[in-house]
Structures are given as C-alpha cells and as structure tokens.
Short mmCIF file of C-alpha atoms in Angstrom, two decimals:
data_model
loop_
_atom_site.label_atom_id
_atom_site.label_comp_id
_atom_site.label_asym_id
_atom_site.label_seq_id
_atom_site.Cartn_x
_atom_site.Cartn_y
_atom_site.Cartn_z
CA MET K 1 94.20 226.74 252.19
CA GLN K 2 94.73 225.99 255.90
CA PHE K 3 93.77 229.56 256.77
CA LEU K 4 90.75 229.46 254.46
CA LEU K 5 89.33 226.35 256.12
CA ALA K 6 90.03 227.62 259.64
CA PHE K 7 88.43 230.97 258.78
CA THR K 8 85.42 229.30 257.18
CA VAL K 9 84.78 227.36 260.39
CA ALA K 10 85.63 230.07 262.95
CA GLY K 11 84.52 233.16 261.00
CA PRO K 12 80.80 232.84 261.79
CA LEU K 13 81.58 232.37 265.50
CA ILE K 14 83.57 235.63 265.55
CA GLY K 15 80.73 237.27 263.63
CA ALA K 16 78.21 236.02 266.22
CA VAL K 17 80.15 237.71 269.02
CA ALA K 18 80.38 240.93 266.98
CA ALA K 19 76.62 240.83 266.33
CA LEU K 20 75.94 241.15 270.06
CA LEU K 21 78.04 244.32 270.33
CA PRO K 22 76.57 247.80 269.70
CA ALA K 23 76.81 248.87 266.07
CA PRO K 24 79.17 251.80 265.37
CA PRO K 25 77.15 255.01 264.74
CA GLY K 26 78.21 255.27 261.11
CA LEU K 27 77.05 251.75 260.31
CA LYS K 28 73.62 251.78 261.90
CA GLY K 29 71.81 252.90 258.76
CA LYS K 30 68.11 253.44 259.41
CA SER K 31 68.12 251.53 262.70
CA PRO K 32 70.22 249.19 264.90
CA ASP K 33 68.00 246.28 263.78
CA GLN K 34 68.83 246.94 260.14
CA ALA K 35 72.52 247.21 261.02
CA VAL K 36 72.65 243.80 262.72
CA LEU K 37 70.72 242.14 259.87
CA ARG K 38 73.16 243.68 257.40
CA HIS K 39 76.00 242.38 259.58
CA GLY K 40 74.56 238.86 259.21
CA VAL K 41 74.48 239.18 255.43
CA THR K 42 78.05 240.50 255.38
CA VAL K 43 79.54 237.79 257.61
CA THR K 44 77.75 234.91 255.86
CA GLY K 45 78.71 236.43 252.50
CA VAL K 46 82.39 236.56 253.46
CA VAL K 47 82.23 232.97 254.72
CA LEU K 48 80.62 231.89 251.44
CA VAL K 49 83.41 233.60 249.48
CA ALA K 50 85.98 231.79 251.65
CA ALA K 51 84.22 228.44 251.06
CA LEU K 52 84.15 229.06 247.31
CA ALA K 53 87.83 230.02 247.36
CA LEU K 54 88.53 226.80 249.25
CA ALA K 55 86.63 224.86 246.56
CA LEU K 56 88.56 226.62 243.77
CA GLY K 57 91.90 225.96 245.46
CA PHE K 58 91.02 222.32 246.17
CA ASP K 59 93.18 219.83 244.24
CA HIS K 60 90.47 218.18 242.13
CA ASP K 61 92.96 215.60 240.86
CA GLN K 62 93.26 214.18 244.38
CA PRO K 63 89.80 214.46 245.96
CA SER K 64 90.42 211.41 248.16
CA ARG K 65 93.29 213.17 249.99
CA MET K 66 92.61 215.33 253.03
CA GLN K 67 93.50 218.90 252.10
CA ALA K 68 93.81 222.24 253.91
CA THR K 69 94.63 220.29 257.07
CA THR K 70 95.34 221.72 260.50
CA ASP K 71 96.50 219.39 263.28
CA ILE K 72 97.18 220.93 266.70
CA SER K 73 97.22 219.20 270.09
CA TRP K 74 94.34 220.43 272.25
CA ILE K 75 93.87 218.02 275.21
CA PRO K 76 97.10 215.94 275.40
CA ALA K 77 95.85 213.73 278.23
CA LEU K 78 93.08 212.35 275.99
CA ASP K 79 95.01 212.86 272.73
CA VAL K 80 92.23 215.14 271.48
CA ARG K 81 93.48 217.35 268.66
CA ILE K 82 92.16 220.31 266.71
CA HIS K 83 92.31 218.40 263.44
CA LEU K 84 90.62 219.96 260.41
CA GLY K 85 90.59 218.93 256.76
CA VAL K 86 88.40 218.51 253.70
CA ASP K 87 88.15 215.91 250.96
CA GLY K 88 85.69 215.20 248.16
CA ILE K 89 83.06 214.01 250.66
CA SER K 90 83.01 217.02 252.95
CA LEU K 91 83.77 219.86 250.50
CA PRO K 92 80.31 219.91 248.80
CA LEU K 93 78.61 219.93 252.21
CA LEU K 94 80.77 222.84 253.37
CA VAL K 95 79.86 224.90 250.29
CA LEU K 96 76.17 223.96 250.58
CA THR K 97 76.11 225.07 254.24
CA ALA K 98 77.80 228.38 253.48
CA LEU K 99 75.46 229.03 250.54
CA LEU K 100 72.20 228.23 252.35
CA THR K 101 73.17 230.27 255.41
CA PHE K 102 74.02 233.28 253.23
CA LEU K 103 70.72 233.00 251.35
CA CYS K 104 68.85 232.75 254.67
CA ALA K 105 70.63 235.85 256.00
CA LEU K 106 69.86 237.73 252.77
CA TYR K 107 66.19 236.70 252.90
CA SER K 108 65.95 237.70 256.57
CA TYR K 109 67.40 241.15 255.85
CA PHE K 110 64.36 241.97 253.73
CA LYS K 111 61.88 239.75 255.59
CA PRO K 112 62.93 239.54 259.26
CA PRO K 113 61.11 236.79 261.20
CA ALA K 114 58.52 237.96 263.70
CA GLY K 115 59.86 237.80 267.24
CA PRO K 116 62.40 239.42 269.57
CA SER K 117 65.24 241.71 268.50
CA PRO K 118 67.14 240.61 265.37
CA LYS K 119 70.42 240.85 267.31
CA GLY K 120 69.88 237.46 268.98
CA PHE K 121 68.52 235.99 265.75
CA VAL K 122 71.64 236.90 263.75
CA ALA K 123 74.00 235.71 266.50
CA LEU K 124 72.22 232.34 266.72
CA LEU K 125 72.21 231.99 262.93
CA LEU K 126 75.98 232.50 262.84
CA VAL K 127 76.64 230.07 265.73
CA LEU K 128 74.49 227.53 263.89
CA GLU K 129 76.55 228.02 260.73
CA SER K 130 79.85 227.68 262.59
CA GLY K 131 78.77 224.45 264.30
CA THR K 132 77.51 222.92 261.06
CA LEU K 133 80.65 223.84 259.11
CA ALA K 134 82.81 222.46 261.93
CA THR K 135 80.89 219.15 261.85
CA PHE K 136 81.87 218.68 258.21
CA ALA K 137 85.47 219.85 258.67
CA VAL K 138 86.74 218.27 261.90
CA LEU K 139 88.69 215.00 261.87
CA ASP K 140 88.64 214.16 265.58
CA LEU K 141 85.81 212.16 267.17
CA MET K 142 85.53 214.41 270.21
CA LEU K 143 85.56 217.58 268.12
CA PHE K 144 82.94 216.02 265.87
CA PHE K 145 80.72 215.43 268.89
CA LEU K 146 81.22 218.98 270.19
CA ALA K 147 80.42 220.49 266.78
CA PHE K 148 77.44 218.14 266.42
CA GLU K 149 76.08 219.38 269.77
CA THR K 150 76.87 223.05 269.15
CA VAL K 151 74.18 223.17 266.49
CA LEU K 152 71.36 222.06 268.80
CA ILE K 153 71.17 225.10 271.10
CA PRO K 154 70.87 227.82 268.41
CA MET K 155 68.26 225.78 266.52
CA TYR K 156 66.28 225.29 269.73
CA PHE K 157 66.15 229.06 270.34
CA LEU K 158 65.40 229.85 266.69
CA ILE K 159 62.32 227.63 266.93
CA ALA K 160 61.31 228.63 270.49
CA ARG K 161 61.74 232.42 270.09
CA TRP K 162 61.09 233.10 266.39
CA GLY K 163 58.82 230.19 265.50
CA GLY K 164 55.09 230.12 264.87
CA GLU K 165 52.19 228.39 266.58
CA GLY K 166 53.22 225.50 268.84
CA ARG K 167 56.84 226.60 268.87
CA GLN K 168 57.58 225.81 272.54
CA PRO K 169 56.49 222.12 272.47
CA ALA K 170 58.19 221.67 269.08
CA ALA K 171 61.45 223.16 270.36
CA TRP K 172 61.42 220.97 273.47
CA LYS K 173 60.70 217.88 271.40
CA PHE K 174 63.58 218.74 269.06
CA ILE K 175 66.11 219.27 271.84
CA LEU K 176 65.07 216.23 273.90
CA PHE K 177 65.15 213.79 270.98
CA THR K 178 68.48 215.02 269.65
CA LEU K 179 70.17 215.30 273.05
CA LEU K 180 69.12 211.79 274.10
CA GLY K 181 70.42 210.44 270.79
CA SER K 182 73.66 212.35 271.26
CA VAL K 183 74.27 210.88 274.73
CA VAL K 184 74.13 207.38 273.28
CA MET K 185 76.36 208.45 270.38
CA LEU K 186 78.95 209.88 272.77
CA LEU K 187 79.23 206.50 274.52
CA GLY K 188 79.90 204.83 271.16
CA LEU K 189 82.50 207.43 270.16
CA LEU K 190 84.30 207.07 273.51
CA LEU K 191 84.25 203.30 273.22
CA VAL K 192 85.88 203.43 269.78
CA GLY K 193 88.43 206.10 270.70
CA LEU K 194 89.54 204.52 273.97
CA LYS K 195 89.78 200.99 272.56
CA ALA K 196 91.68 202.15 269.46
CA ASP K 197 93.90 204.53 271.51
CA THR K 198 93.09 207.42 269.15
CA PHE K 199 90.22 209.75 268.35
CA ASP K 200 91.73 210.67 264.99
CA MET K 201 89.14 209.90 262.30
CA VAL K 202 91.73 209.58 259.51
CA ALA K 203 93.81 207.05 261.48
CA LEU K 204 90.66 205.11 262.45
CA ALA K 205 89.45 205.02 258.84
CA THR K 206 92.85 203.83 257.64
CA ASP K 207 92.85 201.08 260.27
CA ASN K 208 89.40 200.10 258.94
CA GLY K 209 88.33 198.39 262.16
CA ARG K 210 91.31 196.04 262.33
CA GLY K 211 92.13 197.22 265.85
CA LEU K 212 88.57 196.66 267.10
CA SER K 213 86.93 193.31 267.83
CA ALA K 214 83.78 192.33 265.97
CA SER K 215 81.62 192.51 269.11
CA LEU K 216 82.95 195.95 270.00
CA GLN K 217 82.22 197.15 266.45
CA VAL K 218 78.62 195.92 266.73
CA ILE K 219 78.13 197.82 270.01
CA ALA K 220 79.81 200.94 268.58
CA VAL K 221 77.66 200.94 265.42
CA LEU K 222 74.49 200.50 267.48
CA ALA K 223 75.38 203.37 269.85
CA ILE K 224 76.75 205.80 267.26
CA GLY K 225 74.06 204.84 264.75
CA ILE K 226 71.20 205.68 267.13
CA GLY K 227 72.52 209.21 267.67
CA LEU K 228 73.06 209.75 263.94
CA ALA K 229 69.69 208.20 263.04
CA VAL K 230 67.82 210.66 265.28
CA LYS K 231 69.45 213.61 263.49
CA THR K 232 68.97 212.11 259.98
CA PRO K 233 66.00 211.45 260.84
CA MET K 234 65.35 207.74 260.36
CA TRP K 235 61.93 206.22 260.87
CA PRO K 236 60.75 205.62 263.64
CA LEU K 237 63.03 208.22 265.33
CA HIS K 238 61.66 211.00 263.15
CA SER K 239 58.69 212.24 265.16
CA TRP K 240 60.44 215.45 266.29
CA LEU K 241 60.93 216.61 262.68
CA PRO K 242 57.40 217.53 261.46
CA ASP K 243 56.67 219.58 264.59
CA ALA K 244 60.02 221.37 264.43
CA HIS K 245 59.60 222.22 260.73
CA THR K 246 56.00 223.37 261.12
CA ALA K 247 56.81 225.68 264.04
CA ALA K 248 60.20 226.98 262.82
CA PRO K 249 60.54 230.30 260.99
CA THR K 250 61.12 230.00 257.25
CA VAL K 251 64.92 230.28 257.44
CA GLY K 252 64.96 227.82 260.35
CA SER K 253 63.14 225.25 258.24
CA VAL K 254 65.50 225.87 255.31
CA LEU K 255 68.60 225.27 257.45
CA LEU K 256 67.09 222.37 259.36
CA ALA K 257 66.26 220.51 256.15
CA GLY K 258 69.12 221.82 254.05
CA VAL K 259 72.11 221.17 256.31
CA LEU K 260 71.26 219.86 259.80
CA LEU K 261 69.77 216.58 258.57
CA LYS K 262 72.95 216.01 256.54
CA MET K 263 75.04 215.87 259.70
CA GLY K 264 73.53 212.49 260.58
CA THR K 265 74.10 210.85 257.20
CA TYR K 266 77.57 212.40 256.96
CA GLY K 267 78.44 210.76 260.27
CA PHE K 268 77.41 207.37 258.89
CA VAL K 269 79.72 207.82 255.89
CA ARG K 270 82.65 209.47 257.65
CA ILE K 271 82.68 207.44 260.89
CA VAL K 272 80.52 204.30 260.91
CA LEU K 273 81.33 202.85 257.47
CA PRO K 274 85.16 203.04 257.62
CA VAL K 275 85.74 202.72 261.39
CA ALA K 276 83.48 199.72 262.12
CA PRO K 277 82.88 197.83 258.83
CA GLU K 278 82.14 194.48 260.51
CA GLY K 279 79.58 196.05 262.80
CA MET K 280 78.06 197.86 259.85
CA HIS K 281 77.74 194.56 257.97
CA VAL K 282 75.66 193.22 260.86
CA PHE K 283 73.31 196.21 260.98
CA ALA K 284 73.19 197.10 257.26
CA PRO K 285 70.10 194.96 256.47
CA TYR K 286 68.22 196.48 259.42
CA LEU K 287 69.28 200.00 258.44
CA ALA K 288 68.01 199.35 254.91
CA ALA K 289 64.71 198.00 256.27
CA PHE K 290 64.17 201.13 258.40
CA ALA K 291 65.18 203.26 255.40
CA VAL K 292 62.56 201.84 253.03
CA ALA K 293 59.96 201.88 255.82
CA GLY K 294 60.69 205.60 256.12
CA ILE K 295 60.35 206.08 252.36
CA VAL K 296 56.88 204.52 252.30
CA TYR K 297 55.77 206.00 255.62
CA GLY K 298 56.84 209.52 254.67
CA SER K 299 55.07 209.29 251.31
CA LEU K 300 51.85 207.90 252.82
CA ALA K 301 51.87 210.63 255.48
CA CYS K 302 52.23 213.25 252.73
CA LEU K 303 49.38 211.70 250.75
CA ALA K 304 47.18 211.80 253.85
CA LEU K 305 48.01 215.47 254.42
CA ALA K 306 47.45 216.35 250.74
CA ARG K 307 43.95 214.89 250.41
CA PRO K 308 41.01 217.32 250.49
CA GLY K 309 39.46 217.80 253.92
CA ALA K 310 42.55 216.66 255.83
CA LYS K 311 43.48 220.19 256.96
CA GLY K 312 47.05 219.35 256.07
CA ASP K 313 49.77 221.97 256.62
CA LEU K 314 52.00 222.47 253.56
CA LYS K 315 55.12 222.98 255.71
CA ARG K 316 54.33 219.78 257.59
CA LEU K 317 53.92 217.94 254.30
CA ILE K 318 57.34 219.05 253.05
CA ALA K 319 58.79 217.99 256.43
CA TYR K 320 57.36 214.48 256.06
CA SER K 321 58.72 214.35 252.52
CA SER K 322 62.20 214.76 254.06
CA VAL K 323 61.69 211.52 256.00
CA GLY K 324 61.15 209.73 252.69
CA HIS K 325 64.02 211.42 250.86
CA MET K 326 66.49 210.76 253.67
CA GLY K 327 65.34 207.13 253.52
CA PHE K 328 66.94 206.91 250.07
CA VAL K 329 70.17 208.32 251.52
CA LEU K 330 70.19 205.68 254.27
CA LEU K 331 69.41 202.93 251.76
CA GLY K 332 72.45 203.91 249.69
CA ILE K 333 74.67 203.92 252.79
CA ALA K 334 73.28 200.52 253.91
CA SER K 335 74.28 198.96 250.58
CA MET K 336 77.95 199.55 251.57
CA THR K 337 78.90 199.89 247.90
CA PRO K 338 80.65 202.81 246.18
CA THR K 339 77.60 203.26 243.92
CA GLY K 340 75.17 203.39 246.84
CA VAL K 341 77.31 205.67 249.02
CA ASN K 342 77.95 208.05 246.11
CA GLY K 343 74.20 208.10 245.50
CA ALA K 344 73.61 208.87 249.17
CA LEU K 345 76.07 211.79 249.12
CA PHE K 346 74.55 213.13 245.88
CA ALA K 347 71.03 212.81 247.31
CA ASN K 348 72.21 214.72 250.40
CA ILE K 349 73.21 217.73 248.31
CA ALA K 350 70.15 217.48 246.05
CA HIS K 351 67.81 217.34 249.04
CA GLY K 352 69.47 220.40 250.56
CA LEU K 353 68.99 222.41 247.37
CA ILE K 354 65.46 221.28 246.53
CA THR K 355 63.91 221.13 249.99
CA GLY K 356 65.59 224.40 250.93
CA LEU K 357 63.90 225.98 247.91
CA LEU K 358 60.55 224.38 248.79
CA PHE K 359 60.61 225.72 252.35
CA PHE K 360 61.44 229.20 251.04
CA LEU K 361 58.46 228.94 248.67
CA VAL K 362 56.07 227.62 251.32
CA GLY K 363 57.14 230.45 253.63
CA ALA K 364 56.39 232.98 250.89
CA ILE K 365 52.96 231.43 250.26
CA LYS K 366 52.18 231.52 253.98
CA ASP K 367 53.19 235.19 254.13
CA ARG K 368 50.86 236.02 251.26
CA TYR K 369 47.84 233.95 252.32
CA GLY K 370 48.35 234.09 256.07
CA THR K 371 48.20 230.29 256.29
CA ALA K 372 49.87 227.12 255.01
CA ASP K 373 46.70 225.01 255.43
CA LEU K 374 46.18 223.16 252.16
CA ASP K 375 42.39 223.18 252.32
CA THR K 376 42.36 226.94 252.88
CA LEU K 377 44.91 227.50 250.12
CA ALA K 378 43.04 225.32 247.64
CA GLY K 379 39.60 226.68 248.55
CA ALA K 380 36.72 225.68 246.36
CA THR K 381 38.52 225.94 243.03
CA GLY K 382 42.21 225.96 243.88
CA ALA K 383 44.62 228.71 244.89
CA ALA K 384 45.31 229.31 241.19
CA LEU K 385 48.90 230.43 241.71
CA TYR K 386 49.51 230.03 237.99
CA GLY K 387 46.95 232.78 237.34
CA ARG K 388 47.53 234.99 240.38
CA ALA K 389 51.33 234.74 240.85
CA PRO K 390 52.69 232.82 237.84
CA ARG K 391 56.37 233.01 238.83
CA LEU K 392 55.68 231.78 242.35
CA GLY K 393 53.44 229.00 241.00
CA GLY K 394 56.04 228.03 238.41
CA LEU K 395 58.79 227.83 241.04
CA LEU K 396 56.60 225.69 243.30
CA ALA K 397 55.90 223.31 240.41
CA PHE K 398 59.62 223.26 239.58
CA GLY K 399 60.52 222.39 243.19
CA ALA K 400 57.87 219.66 243.25
CA VAL K 401 59.02 217.92 240.06
CA ALA K 402 62.65 218.22 241.20
CA SER K 403 61.70 216.64 244.53
CA LEU K 404 59.91 213.72 242.87
CA GLY K 405 63.11 212.89 240.96
CA LEU K 406 62.43 214.09 237.42
CA PRO K 407 65.37 213.09 235.15
CA GLY K 408 67.49 216.11 234.29
CA LEU K 409 67.17 217.62 237.76
CA ALA K 410 69.28 216.99 240.87
CA GLY K 411 66.74 214.80 242.67
CA PHE K 412 67.02 212.04 240.07
CA TRP K 413 70.65 210.94 240.33
CA GLY K 414 71.03 210.40 244.06
CA GLU K 415 67.92 208.25 244.46
CA MET K 416 68.67 206.26 241.30
CA LEU K 417 72.25 205.52 242.38
CA ALA K 418 71.10 204.61 245.90
CA MET K 419 68.70 202.05 244.44
CA PHE K 420 71.39 200.76 242.07
CA GLY K 421 73.65 200.24 245.06
CA ALA K 422 70.90 198.37 246.92
CA PHE K 423 70.21 196.26 243.82
CA GLN K 424 73.76 194.84 244.02
CA PRO K 425 74.83 195.26 247.68
CA ALA K 426 78.29 194.67 249.09
CA GLU K 427 79.65 191.16 249.39
CA GLY K 428 78.29 189.37 252.45
CA LEU K 429 74.94 191.17 252.48
CA SER K 430 71.76 189.28 251.56
CA ARG K 431 70.95 190.13 247.94
CA PRO K 432 67.33 188.82 248.09
CA ALA K 433 66.66 191.09 251.07
CA PHE K 434 68.17 194.11 249.33
CA LEU K 435 66.27 193.33 246.11
CA THR K 436 63.10 193.48 248.19
CA TYR K 437 64.18 196.79 249.69
CA THR K 438 64.90 198.14 246.20
CA ALA K 439 61.42 197.14 245.02
CA VAL K 440 59.81 198.87 248.01
CA ALA K 441 61.92 201.99 247.36
CA CYS K 442 60.76 202.00 243.72
CA PHE K 443 57.16 201.88 244.94
CA GLY K 444 58.02 204.81 247.20
CA THR K 445 59.05 206.91 244.19
CA LEU K 446 55.54 206.42 242.74
CA LEU K 447 53.96 207.56 246.01
CA THR K 448 56.29 210.57 246.06
CA ALA K 449 55.18 211.59 242.58
CA ALA K 450 51.53 211.14 243.59
CA TYR K 451 51.52 213.47 246.61
CA LEU K 452 53.67 216.15 244.97
CA LEU K 453 51.47 216.27 241.89
CA VAL K 454 48.38 216.50 244.12
CA VAL K 455 49.97 219.49 245.89
CA VAL K 456 50.75 221.22 242.59
CA ARG K 457 47.22 220.61 241.31
CA ARG K 458 45.56 221.94 244.46
CA VAL K 459 47.79 224.97 245.05
CA CYS K 460 48.82 226.07 241.56
CA MET K 461 45.81 225.21 239.41
CA GLY K 462 42.19 226.27 239.62
CA ALA K 463 39.69 228.69 238.19
CA LYS K 464 40.82 232.16 237.26
CA PRO K 465 40.21 234.51 240.21
CA ALA K 466 37.43 237.04 239.94
CA ALA K 467 38.25 240.53 238.75
CA ASP K 468 37.57 241.98 242.19
CA SER K 469 39.87 239.48 243.97
CA PRO K 470 42.66 241.16 245.96
CA PRO K 471 45.99 241.15 244.09
CA LEU K 472 48.62 238.60 245.10
CA ALA K 473 52.25 239.70 245.00
CA ASP K 474 54.43 237.61 242.72
CA VAL K 475 58.11 236.87 243.37
CA GLN K 476 59.83 239.95 244.79
CA GLY K 477 63.38 241.02 243.96
CA TYR K 478 64.93 239.81 247.23
CA GLU K 479 63.09 236.48 246.89
CA PHE K 480 64.40 236.11 243.37
CA ALA K 481 67.95 236.73 244.64
CA ALA K 482 67.58 234.15 247.44
CA TRP K 483 65.90 231.44 245.38
CA THR K 484 67.60 231.62 241.97
CA PRO K 485 70.92 230.02 243.09
CA LEU K 486 69.04 226.98 244.46
CA ALA K 487 67.00 226.53 241.29
CA ALA K 488 70.05 227.02 239.06
CA LEU K 489 72.17 224.53 241.02
CA THR K 490 69.30 222.00 240.95
CA VAL K 491 69.38 222.15 237.15
CA LEU K 492 73.20 222.15 236.97
CA ALA K 493 73.56 219.10 239.24
CA GLY K 494 70.84 217.31 237.26
CA LEU K 495 72.41 217.96 233.87
CA TRP K 496 76.05 217.62 234.95
CA PRO K 497 76.21 215.12 237.84
CA ALA K 498 79.94 214.59 237.27
CA VAL K 499 80.55 217.89 239.08
CA LEU K 500 79.65 216.17 242.36
CA LEU K 501 80.40 212.54 241.56
CA GLY K 502 83.90 213.44 240.36
CA LEU K 503 84.59 214.75 243.85
CA THR K 504 82.90 212.09 245.94
CA ASP K 505 83.72 208.87 244.06
CA PRO K 506 87.52 208.71 244.62
CA ALA K 507 87.06 209.64 248.29
CA VAL K 508 84.32 207.02 248.76
CA GLN K 509 86.40 204.33 247.02
CA GLN K 510 89.32 205.02 249.35
CA LEU K 511 87.10 205.21 252.43
CA LEU K 512 85.51 201.82 251.74
CA ALA K 513 88.92 200.33 250.97
CA GLY K 514 90.21 201.25 254.43
CA GLY K 515 92.08 204.39 253.45
CA LYS K 516 94.12 202.64 250.77
CA PRO K 517 94.12 204.35 247.33
#
C-alpha cells in the first residue's frame, strides 16, 4: 500500500520525463507524435490502475485512519517531512484525479489539441496529474504548498500554448491570480507551522488548535483562506475562471473544473477546519455569505449568457456554473457540521464528474460546429441536436439535468446535504444568518435549473434540419469510451450515495472532533 501510494504520486512525474525523451524506433508507430500520445495514455492508465488498487486495498472499516503512510525526514532543520497518506476524505479525490487524467489522455490520443508538438503537451499533462495527486496525498504543510504550486505552471502552459482565442491574456490572468493567492497562503501556513513547532498536518489536526491562540488562528484562517478561495474559486475572487475555461483546450477545461478547483475546497477541509477551529468560527458566517453570493451570481451570469442575442459562449456558461456549484461546497464547509462537510465532499466529486462530462461535450459540439457561441448554435430554429446527433444531444441533456441536481443523480446529494448542514449549523454560529443563507441557496437551485433548461432547449431542440443540410457526426467510438465512465459514475453516485458517504463520514467526524475517534 505504501508503494502504491508513492507510485501513484510519483509515477506521472517519471512518465513526464520519459515523454521528453526520443521514442524507441519500435514504439514509434505511425509517427513520433502518435508514440508520445500513446505514452500519455499508457502512463495515466497505469496510474489509474494503481489508484484503483489502492482503493481496493484500503481498509474500508477504518476510513478515518491514515493508511498507506510514508514518513521520511526531508529538511530536518525545518522539520519538513515527506509524509504521505490517504483516508476516506482524500481517497475519492485521488481516484477521481487519476480517472479524469486518463480519460483526457485517451481523448487527446484520438483528438490531439491544436498547437505545438504533443511531446510538451503530454509532459505537462503528466506533471499536472502528479502535482494534483500529491496535493491530495501529502500530510505536511510545506509539501502541500509545493504540490499546490506545482499544478499552476503546467496549467498555464496548457492554456497559453494549446488554448483557443484569447489564450495569452487568460493564461496570465490565471497565473497571476493563483500565485498572488498562494503567496498569502504560504504566510498563513508558515505562521501555523512555526507557532505550533510542526508542519505535520495529522499532528496539527489532532491538536485541534489548542496550541494556537485565538488571534493567531483568525490571522491564519484569513491568510490560508484567501489562497484557497482563489483556487476554489469563491466569489468575488473568481474572475480568472471564465477566461481560463473559455480559452483552455477541451482537456484543460476538464481537468481545471474536475480536479484543480477541488484543491481549494480540500484545503479548507484538511487544514483550516481542524487546525484553526476558533478562527474558522469567526469567519464561517462570512464564508457562507460569499458562498451564497457566488451561487446566485454564477446562476444569474449563466442566465444572462443563455438568453437569445447575448452572444454567450457555451464554455463560458459552464465555467460560470462552476462558481455557483462550488458555492454549495463552501456553504457546506462553512456550516462546520459533519452533514455539511460530507455534503461538500460529495458535491466536490459530483461536480468533477458532471462538469468534466459537460466540458467534454461542449468541446465536441465546438469541434462539429466550429463555434461554442450559443446564438450561432441555436440559429433561427435551434441546433436540433436531438434530430441531427441524438446521442450527443441526449448526453448534453443528461449532463444538464445532473448539473441542476435532479434526484437520482450525483449532483443532488452534495447540494442537499450542504443545505441541510447550513440549516442547522455548528454550535456557536448564528442560526438565523445560516437559515437566510440556506433560503438564498435554495433560490439559487431554481436559477440553476432555469439556465440549464434554457441551454438544453436552445441547443438540443428545434425544427428538423432540411434534407440537404450537411450531416453532423454523432458520438464517435473514442468519445464514447472517454465519456461513458463519467456518465455511469454520475448515475452510480446518485443511486448509491453510501459508496462515498461511507468513506467520508467517519473521517469527517474524527476531523471535526480534533482527531479523536
């Protein structure tokens, strides 16, 4: 188990180095480009198998216990250690990251993004995977920060080199926002580690803030929270996200929404909640207020983009929808209750599955039509995907109803539990304030349903195309292979939520209790 976790984290990094080397003559296939793309599929596939083996070997009777741990001294002077481990909170995120990266590599093998040589693309994709997996597996504050930062550079280049129109400004905006947030976060992490005389996240969680004064906890939560909020992204620190999503290549958008946004909310659960509970109590009402503001703002922005004549970009609309969905995650965390935090973790996974699928679908529509502009897609009578490409239209409608939280699909449980947690927040938090936030969040679910149904009506429905209309390719074999796991897991998580909640709940209960079972 120790080897499996270490390999899962380090394997993609080794694969990235190998991708930059010349391919052996016997493995080139039709061309060196095809060889390096196949290398990406192979490495991410092996990492996914390792992550699944880790999940199968995980002791599901003790999900609150750190398992597959490695603890080696790295920088003795600062007591920084290479400390790895997984519990019921981090394991689902590890598997989700490995799955989405593999599906992106598989999709890119058949549909390489337009841009420079695939060699750099595959290497950056693997570095991105390694950094993301490390973020969810490390148990040292300094290693967490390093892994958190490792992800930024490959995503910057994926947007800047393989992105679409406006990619350079979008990439600069992404890197500047996230780096500035990270600088503030580093100050908070150093403050906690130096004052507590340890950077070990397990020891800090077990101490539960008892070794830190209330004022220091408030400062730490403010500093760390700003850095995490930028990555989440929380309104009003979200403005980098729509540009980055719109300009990014399809697989870049999938990974940005599917796993990178989860690093911020994971940091709130793994670090802020257990390490500085008093400081979190102070800021929880404000975090909840920003969360529900993001829910309403994101939904209203999507409605504005979806209306006829607005020239709204479908990728941009899905990006703004992420601001609203991550608002529900932050609301659950702000409630500081097991119900709310479990809902937030469930919504994290559901959002990764559903929004990853939606970005794949929007990328496919853009490839077929040459644009993601809603007015152009809808035309005079509607794009009529149901009539022209019924499988593609059906999948888009499925992704939309899953995203709006239809009961029986994954999107329902996380948002419902987050609102339940806010309805009865932790002791010491203002219940009238959180009741108000819950009511606003409920209104946000109605707005979410409104804009997603408008999108389905405009893109999928419409008059039957004329007989002489050019044919539109339906779902191809490689697309079916890349998208089916996401759709299947969306249904599975919706019908059987205990698969996830059985893992997260014991770990959350122990985390909120200060590491005590």
